[in-house]
mmCIF file of C-alpha atoms in Angstrom:
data_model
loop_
_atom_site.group_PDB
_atom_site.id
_atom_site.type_symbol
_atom_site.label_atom_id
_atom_site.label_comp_id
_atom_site.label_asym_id
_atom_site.label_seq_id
_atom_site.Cartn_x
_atom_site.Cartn_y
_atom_site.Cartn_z
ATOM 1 C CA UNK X 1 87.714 20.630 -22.605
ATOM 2 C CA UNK X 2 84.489 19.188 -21.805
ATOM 3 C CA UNK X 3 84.619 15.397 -19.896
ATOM 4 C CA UNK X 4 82.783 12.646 -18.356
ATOM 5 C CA UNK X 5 84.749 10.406 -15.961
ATOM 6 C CA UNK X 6 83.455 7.734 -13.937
ATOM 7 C CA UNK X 7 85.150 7.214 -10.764
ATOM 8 C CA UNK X 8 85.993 3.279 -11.134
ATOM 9 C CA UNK X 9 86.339 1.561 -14.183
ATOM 10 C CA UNK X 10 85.357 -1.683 -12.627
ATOM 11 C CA UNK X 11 82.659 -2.952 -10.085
ATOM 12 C CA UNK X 12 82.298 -6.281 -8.820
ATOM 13 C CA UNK X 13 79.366 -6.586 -6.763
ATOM 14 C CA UNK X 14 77.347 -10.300 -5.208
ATOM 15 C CA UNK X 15 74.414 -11.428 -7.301
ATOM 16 C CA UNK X 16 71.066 -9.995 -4.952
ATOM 17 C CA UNK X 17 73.188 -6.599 -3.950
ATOM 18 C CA UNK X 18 72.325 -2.963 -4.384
ATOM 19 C CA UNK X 19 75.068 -1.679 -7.391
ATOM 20 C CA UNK X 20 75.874 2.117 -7.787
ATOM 21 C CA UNK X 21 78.152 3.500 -10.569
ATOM 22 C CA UNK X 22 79.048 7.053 -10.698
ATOM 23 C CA UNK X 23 80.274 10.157 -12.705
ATOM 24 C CA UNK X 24 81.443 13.490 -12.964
ATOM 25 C CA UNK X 25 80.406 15.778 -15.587
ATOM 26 C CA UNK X 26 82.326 19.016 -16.599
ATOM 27 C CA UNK X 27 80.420 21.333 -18.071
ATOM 28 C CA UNK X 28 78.135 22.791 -16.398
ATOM 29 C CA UNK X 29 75.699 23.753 -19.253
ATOM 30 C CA UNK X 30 74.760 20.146 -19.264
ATOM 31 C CA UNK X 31 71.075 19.584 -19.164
ATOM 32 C CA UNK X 32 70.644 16.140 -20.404
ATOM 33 C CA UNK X 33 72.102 12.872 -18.760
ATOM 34 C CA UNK X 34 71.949 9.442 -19.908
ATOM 35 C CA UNK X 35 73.068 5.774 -18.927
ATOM 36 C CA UNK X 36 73.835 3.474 -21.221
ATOM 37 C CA UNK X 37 74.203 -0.004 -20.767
ATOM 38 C CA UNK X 38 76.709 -2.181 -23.150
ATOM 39 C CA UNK X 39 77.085 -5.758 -23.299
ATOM 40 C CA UNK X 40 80.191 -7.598 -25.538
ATOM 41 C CA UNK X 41 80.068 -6.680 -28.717
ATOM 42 C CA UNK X 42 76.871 -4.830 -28.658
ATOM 43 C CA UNK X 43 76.220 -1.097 -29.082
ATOM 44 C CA UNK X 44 75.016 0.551 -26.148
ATOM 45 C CA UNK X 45 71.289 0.581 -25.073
ATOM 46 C CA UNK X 46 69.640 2.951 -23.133
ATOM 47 C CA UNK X 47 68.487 2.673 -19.417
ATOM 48 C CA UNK X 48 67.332 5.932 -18.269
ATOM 49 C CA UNK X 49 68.036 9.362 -18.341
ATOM 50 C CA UNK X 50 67.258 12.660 -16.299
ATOM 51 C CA UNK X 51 66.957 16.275 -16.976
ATOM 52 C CA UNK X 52 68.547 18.988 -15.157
ATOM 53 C CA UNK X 53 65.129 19.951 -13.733
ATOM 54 C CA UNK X 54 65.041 16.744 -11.611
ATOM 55 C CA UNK X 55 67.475 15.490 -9.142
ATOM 56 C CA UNK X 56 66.129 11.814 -9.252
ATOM 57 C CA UNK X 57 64.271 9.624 -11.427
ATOM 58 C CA UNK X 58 63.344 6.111 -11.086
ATOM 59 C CA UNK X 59 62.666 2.991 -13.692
ATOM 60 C CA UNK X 60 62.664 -0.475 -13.581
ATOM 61 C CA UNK X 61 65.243 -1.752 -10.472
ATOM 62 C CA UNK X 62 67.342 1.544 -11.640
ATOM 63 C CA UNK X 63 67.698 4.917 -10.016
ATOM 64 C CA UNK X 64 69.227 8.005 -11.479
ATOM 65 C CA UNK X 65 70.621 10.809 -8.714
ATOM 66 C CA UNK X 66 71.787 14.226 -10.348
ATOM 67 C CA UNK X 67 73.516 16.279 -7.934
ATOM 68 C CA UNK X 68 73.860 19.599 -10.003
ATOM 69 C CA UNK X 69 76.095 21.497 -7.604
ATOM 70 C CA UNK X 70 78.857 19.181 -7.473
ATOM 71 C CA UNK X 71 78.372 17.626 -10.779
ATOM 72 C CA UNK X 72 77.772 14.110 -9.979
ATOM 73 C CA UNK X 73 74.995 11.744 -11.197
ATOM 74 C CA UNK X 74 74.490 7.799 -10.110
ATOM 75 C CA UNK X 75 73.163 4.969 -11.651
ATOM 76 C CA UNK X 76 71.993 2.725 -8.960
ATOM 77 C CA UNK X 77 70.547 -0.967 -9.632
ATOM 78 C CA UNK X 78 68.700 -2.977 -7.101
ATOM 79 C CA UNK X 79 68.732 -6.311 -6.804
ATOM 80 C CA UNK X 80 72.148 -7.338 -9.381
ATOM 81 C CA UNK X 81 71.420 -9.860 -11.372
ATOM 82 C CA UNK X 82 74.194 -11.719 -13.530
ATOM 83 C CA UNK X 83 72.181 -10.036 -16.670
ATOM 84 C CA UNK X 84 73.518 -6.569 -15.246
ATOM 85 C CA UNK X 85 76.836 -8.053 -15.835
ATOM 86 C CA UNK X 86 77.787 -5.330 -18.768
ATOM 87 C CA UNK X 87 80.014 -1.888 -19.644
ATOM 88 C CA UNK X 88 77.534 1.406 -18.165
ATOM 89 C CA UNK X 89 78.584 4.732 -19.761
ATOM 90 C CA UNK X 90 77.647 8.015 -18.464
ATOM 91 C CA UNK X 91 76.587 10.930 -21.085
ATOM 92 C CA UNK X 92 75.927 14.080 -20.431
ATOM 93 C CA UNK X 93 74.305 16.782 -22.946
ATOM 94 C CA UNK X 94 71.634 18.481 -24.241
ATOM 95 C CA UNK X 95 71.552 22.429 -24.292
ATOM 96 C CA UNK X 96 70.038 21.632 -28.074
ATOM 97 C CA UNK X 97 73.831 20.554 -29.454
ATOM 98 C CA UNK X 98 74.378 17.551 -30.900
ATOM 99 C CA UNK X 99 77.876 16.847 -28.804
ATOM 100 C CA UNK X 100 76.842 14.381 -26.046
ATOM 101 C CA UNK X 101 80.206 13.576 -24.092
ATOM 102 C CA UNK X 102 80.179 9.825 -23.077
ATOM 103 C CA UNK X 103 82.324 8.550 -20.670
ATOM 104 C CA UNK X 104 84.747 5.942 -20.544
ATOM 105 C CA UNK X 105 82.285 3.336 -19.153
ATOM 106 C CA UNK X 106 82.395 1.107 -15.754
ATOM 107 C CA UNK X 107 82.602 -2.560 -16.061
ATOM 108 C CA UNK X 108 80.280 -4.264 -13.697
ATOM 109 C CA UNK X 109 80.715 -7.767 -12.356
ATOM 110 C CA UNK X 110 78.052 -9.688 -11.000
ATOM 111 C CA UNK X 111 79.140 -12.529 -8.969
ATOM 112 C CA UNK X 112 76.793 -15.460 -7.995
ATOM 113 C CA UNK J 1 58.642 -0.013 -34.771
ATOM 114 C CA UNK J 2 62.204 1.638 -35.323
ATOM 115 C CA UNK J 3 65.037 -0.729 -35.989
ATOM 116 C CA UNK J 4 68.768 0.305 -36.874
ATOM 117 C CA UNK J 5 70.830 -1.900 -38.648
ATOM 118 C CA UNK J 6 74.469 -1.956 -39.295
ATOM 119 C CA UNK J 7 76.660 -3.480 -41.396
ATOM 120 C CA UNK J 8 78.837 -5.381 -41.545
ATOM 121 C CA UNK J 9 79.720 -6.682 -38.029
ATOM 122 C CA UNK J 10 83.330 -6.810 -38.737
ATOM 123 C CA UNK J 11 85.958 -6.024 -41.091
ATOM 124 C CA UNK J 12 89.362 -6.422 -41.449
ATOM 125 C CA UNK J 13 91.048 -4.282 -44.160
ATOM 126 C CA UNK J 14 94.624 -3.512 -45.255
ATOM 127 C CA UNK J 15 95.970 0.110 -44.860
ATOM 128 C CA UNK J 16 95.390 2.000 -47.773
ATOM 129 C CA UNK J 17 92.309 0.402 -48.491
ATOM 130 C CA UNK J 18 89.037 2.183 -49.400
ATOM 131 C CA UNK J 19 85.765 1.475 -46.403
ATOM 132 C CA UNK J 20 82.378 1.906 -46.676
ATOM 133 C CA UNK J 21 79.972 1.584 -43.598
ATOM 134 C CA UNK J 22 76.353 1.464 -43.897
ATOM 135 C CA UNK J 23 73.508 2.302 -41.494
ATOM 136 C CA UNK J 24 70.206 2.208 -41.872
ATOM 137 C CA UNK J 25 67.243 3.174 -39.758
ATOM 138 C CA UNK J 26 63.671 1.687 -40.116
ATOM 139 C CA UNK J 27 60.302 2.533 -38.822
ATOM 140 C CA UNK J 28 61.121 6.673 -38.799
ATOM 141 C CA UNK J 29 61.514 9.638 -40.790
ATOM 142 C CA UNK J 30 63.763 12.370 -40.592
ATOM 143 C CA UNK J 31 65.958 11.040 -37.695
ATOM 144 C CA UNK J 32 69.443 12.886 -36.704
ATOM 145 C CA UNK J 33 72.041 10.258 -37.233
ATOM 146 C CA UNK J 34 75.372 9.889 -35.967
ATOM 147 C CA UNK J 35 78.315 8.079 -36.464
ATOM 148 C CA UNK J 36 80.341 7.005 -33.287
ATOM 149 C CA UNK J 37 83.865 5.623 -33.046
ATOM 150 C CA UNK J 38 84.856 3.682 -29.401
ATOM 151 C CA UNK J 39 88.057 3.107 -28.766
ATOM 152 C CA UNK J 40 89.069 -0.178 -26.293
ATOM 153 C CA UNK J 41 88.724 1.173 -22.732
ATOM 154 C CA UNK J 42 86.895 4.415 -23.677
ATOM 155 C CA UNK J 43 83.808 6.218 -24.042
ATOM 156 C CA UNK J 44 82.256 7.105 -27.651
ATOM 157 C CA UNK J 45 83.624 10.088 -29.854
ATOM 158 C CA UNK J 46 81.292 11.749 -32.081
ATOM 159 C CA UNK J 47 83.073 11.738 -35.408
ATOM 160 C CA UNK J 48 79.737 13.076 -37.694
ATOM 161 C CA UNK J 49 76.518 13.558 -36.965
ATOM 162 C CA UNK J 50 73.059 14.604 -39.660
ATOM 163 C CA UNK J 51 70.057 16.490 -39.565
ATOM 164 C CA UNK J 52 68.969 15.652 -43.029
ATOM 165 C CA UNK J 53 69.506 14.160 -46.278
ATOM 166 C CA UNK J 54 73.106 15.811 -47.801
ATOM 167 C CA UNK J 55 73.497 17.674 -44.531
ATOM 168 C CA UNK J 56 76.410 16.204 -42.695
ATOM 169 C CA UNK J 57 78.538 17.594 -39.747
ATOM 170 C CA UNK J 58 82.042 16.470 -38.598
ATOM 171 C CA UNK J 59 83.361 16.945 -34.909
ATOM 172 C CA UNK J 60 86.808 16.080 -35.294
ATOM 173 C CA UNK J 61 89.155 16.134 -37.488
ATOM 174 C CA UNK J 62 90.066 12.565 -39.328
ATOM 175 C CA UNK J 63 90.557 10.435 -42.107
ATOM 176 C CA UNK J 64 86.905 9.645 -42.382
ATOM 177 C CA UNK J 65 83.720 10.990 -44.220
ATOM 178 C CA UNK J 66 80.205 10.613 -43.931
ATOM 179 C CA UNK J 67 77.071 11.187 -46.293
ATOM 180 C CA UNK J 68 73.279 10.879 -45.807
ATOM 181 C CA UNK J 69 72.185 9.432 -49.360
ATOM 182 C CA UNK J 70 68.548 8.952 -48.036
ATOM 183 C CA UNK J 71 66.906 9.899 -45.196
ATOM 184 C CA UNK J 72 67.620 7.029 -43.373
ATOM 185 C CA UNK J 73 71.027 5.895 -44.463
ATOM 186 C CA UNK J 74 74.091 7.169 -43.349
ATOM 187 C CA UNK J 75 77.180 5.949 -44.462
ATOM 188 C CA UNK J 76 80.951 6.284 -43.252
ATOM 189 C CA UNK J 77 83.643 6.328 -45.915
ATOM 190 C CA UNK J 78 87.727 6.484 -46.084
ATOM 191 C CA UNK J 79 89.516 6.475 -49.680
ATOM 192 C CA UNK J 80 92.943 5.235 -47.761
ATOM 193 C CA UNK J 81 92.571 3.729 -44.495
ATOM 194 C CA UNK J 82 95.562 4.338 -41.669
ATOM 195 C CA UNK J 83 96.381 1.854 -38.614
ATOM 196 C CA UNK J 84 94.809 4.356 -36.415
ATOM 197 C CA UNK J 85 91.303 4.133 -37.552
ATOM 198 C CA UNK J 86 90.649 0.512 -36.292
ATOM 199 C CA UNK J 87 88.169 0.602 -33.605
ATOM 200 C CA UNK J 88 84.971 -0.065 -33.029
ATOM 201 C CA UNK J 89 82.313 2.466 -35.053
ATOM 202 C CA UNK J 90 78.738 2.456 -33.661
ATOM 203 C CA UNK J 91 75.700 4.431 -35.978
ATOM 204 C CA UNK J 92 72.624 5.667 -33.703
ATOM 205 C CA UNK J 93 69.344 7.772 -34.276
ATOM 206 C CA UNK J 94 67.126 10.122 -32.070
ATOM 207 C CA UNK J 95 64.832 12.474 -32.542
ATOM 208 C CA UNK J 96 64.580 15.649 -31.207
ATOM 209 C CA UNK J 97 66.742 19.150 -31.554
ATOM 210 C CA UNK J 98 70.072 17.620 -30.760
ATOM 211 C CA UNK J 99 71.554 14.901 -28.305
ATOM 212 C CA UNK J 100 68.761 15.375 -25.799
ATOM 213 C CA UNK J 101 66.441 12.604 -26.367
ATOM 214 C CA UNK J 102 67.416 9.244 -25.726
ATOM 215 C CA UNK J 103 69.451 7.503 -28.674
ATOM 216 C CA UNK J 104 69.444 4.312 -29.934
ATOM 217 C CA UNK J 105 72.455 2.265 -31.522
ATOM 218 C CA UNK J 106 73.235 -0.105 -34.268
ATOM 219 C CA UNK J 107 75.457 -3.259 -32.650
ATOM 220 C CA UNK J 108 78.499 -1.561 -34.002
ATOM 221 C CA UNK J 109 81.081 -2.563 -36.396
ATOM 222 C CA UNK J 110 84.709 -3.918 -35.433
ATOM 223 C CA UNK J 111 87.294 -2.528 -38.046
ATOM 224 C CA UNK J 112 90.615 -3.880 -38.122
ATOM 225 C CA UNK J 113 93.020 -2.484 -40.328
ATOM 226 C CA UNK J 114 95.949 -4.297 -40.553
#
């Protein structure tokens, strides 16, 4: 069936350091990826997504990469700061279904 | 602006016992809504999602059932609740034909049943 994976379920990076959590998709329909960002007891809040038409996208200290031909996307944050300190799931989707698969989620550590 | 709020925050309930989950949206009309279900040291599983009022779809399988009373309240129901369905049950909106817009989520509910 369908998955998301990410390759390391934790990250532990220094406080000032470049992060980068990635994933694998499946299916490669997929036309709509998200990261989510979820803190302790909170439900998960969007960072940024990317479309299948783009192969990067930039926001606020955070960089999506989509490499469609392997399958792979990365979240990348410059600059950690002990606020980044949270659970960030992959999700991939779209294709105008309603069935986003979410993936298990990689803890990141921020270390001062 | 749109809010979603969820209710309760936690609950701990014997087996066997009825639930009743309730999710409301604010500051939107006709929103899909969905009902999520995380398990410790997983990613989400879609367990229903709606289009409209009455109009409710289930991915999987369960003990579980949804309805969409009003157009922004969407509520997650079991008559007997089982040991598996503890867990952590998140309720999020987006607009848009299907999961391809950006979603946003209530701060989830931690079910216990014990």
């Amino acid at each position: 069936g369908e998955s998301v994976g990410l390759h390391l379920p934790t990250l532990s990076v220094q406080e000032g350091d470049n992060s980068i959590i990635n994933c694998a998709y499946s299916n490669s329909a997929s036309d709509y990826f998200i990261w989510y960002k979820q803190e302790s007891g909170k439900g998960p809040q969007f960072i940024i997504d990317i479309r299948s038409n783009m192969d990067k996208r930039q926001g606020q200290r955070v960089t999506v990469l989509l490499n469609k031909t392997v399958k792979h996307l990365s979240l990348q944050i410059a600059a950690t700061q002990p606020g980044d300190s949270a659970v960030y799931f992959c999700a991939a989707g779209g294709t105008g279904g309603f069935k986003t698969i979410f993936g298990a989620g990689t803890r990141l550590f921020v270390k001062a | 602006s749109q809010t979603i709020h969820q209710w309760p925050a936690t609950l701990v309930q014997p087996v066997g016992s009825p639930l009743s989950l309730e999710c409301t949206v604010e500051g939107t009309s006709n929103p899909n809504l969905y009902w999520y279900r995380q398990a410790a040291g997983r990613g989400l599983q879609l367990l229903f999602y709606s289009v409209g009022i009455g109009q409710i779809s289930s991915e999987v399988p369960q003990n579980l059932s949804a309805s969409r009373p009003q157009d922004r309240q969407f509520i997650l129901s079991s008559k007997k609740l089982l040991l598996s369905d503890s867990g952590f049950y998140l309720c999020a909106w987006n607009r848009g034909i299907g999961m391809n817009t950006e979603a946003f989520f209530g701060q989830g509910t931690r079910l216990t049943v014990v």
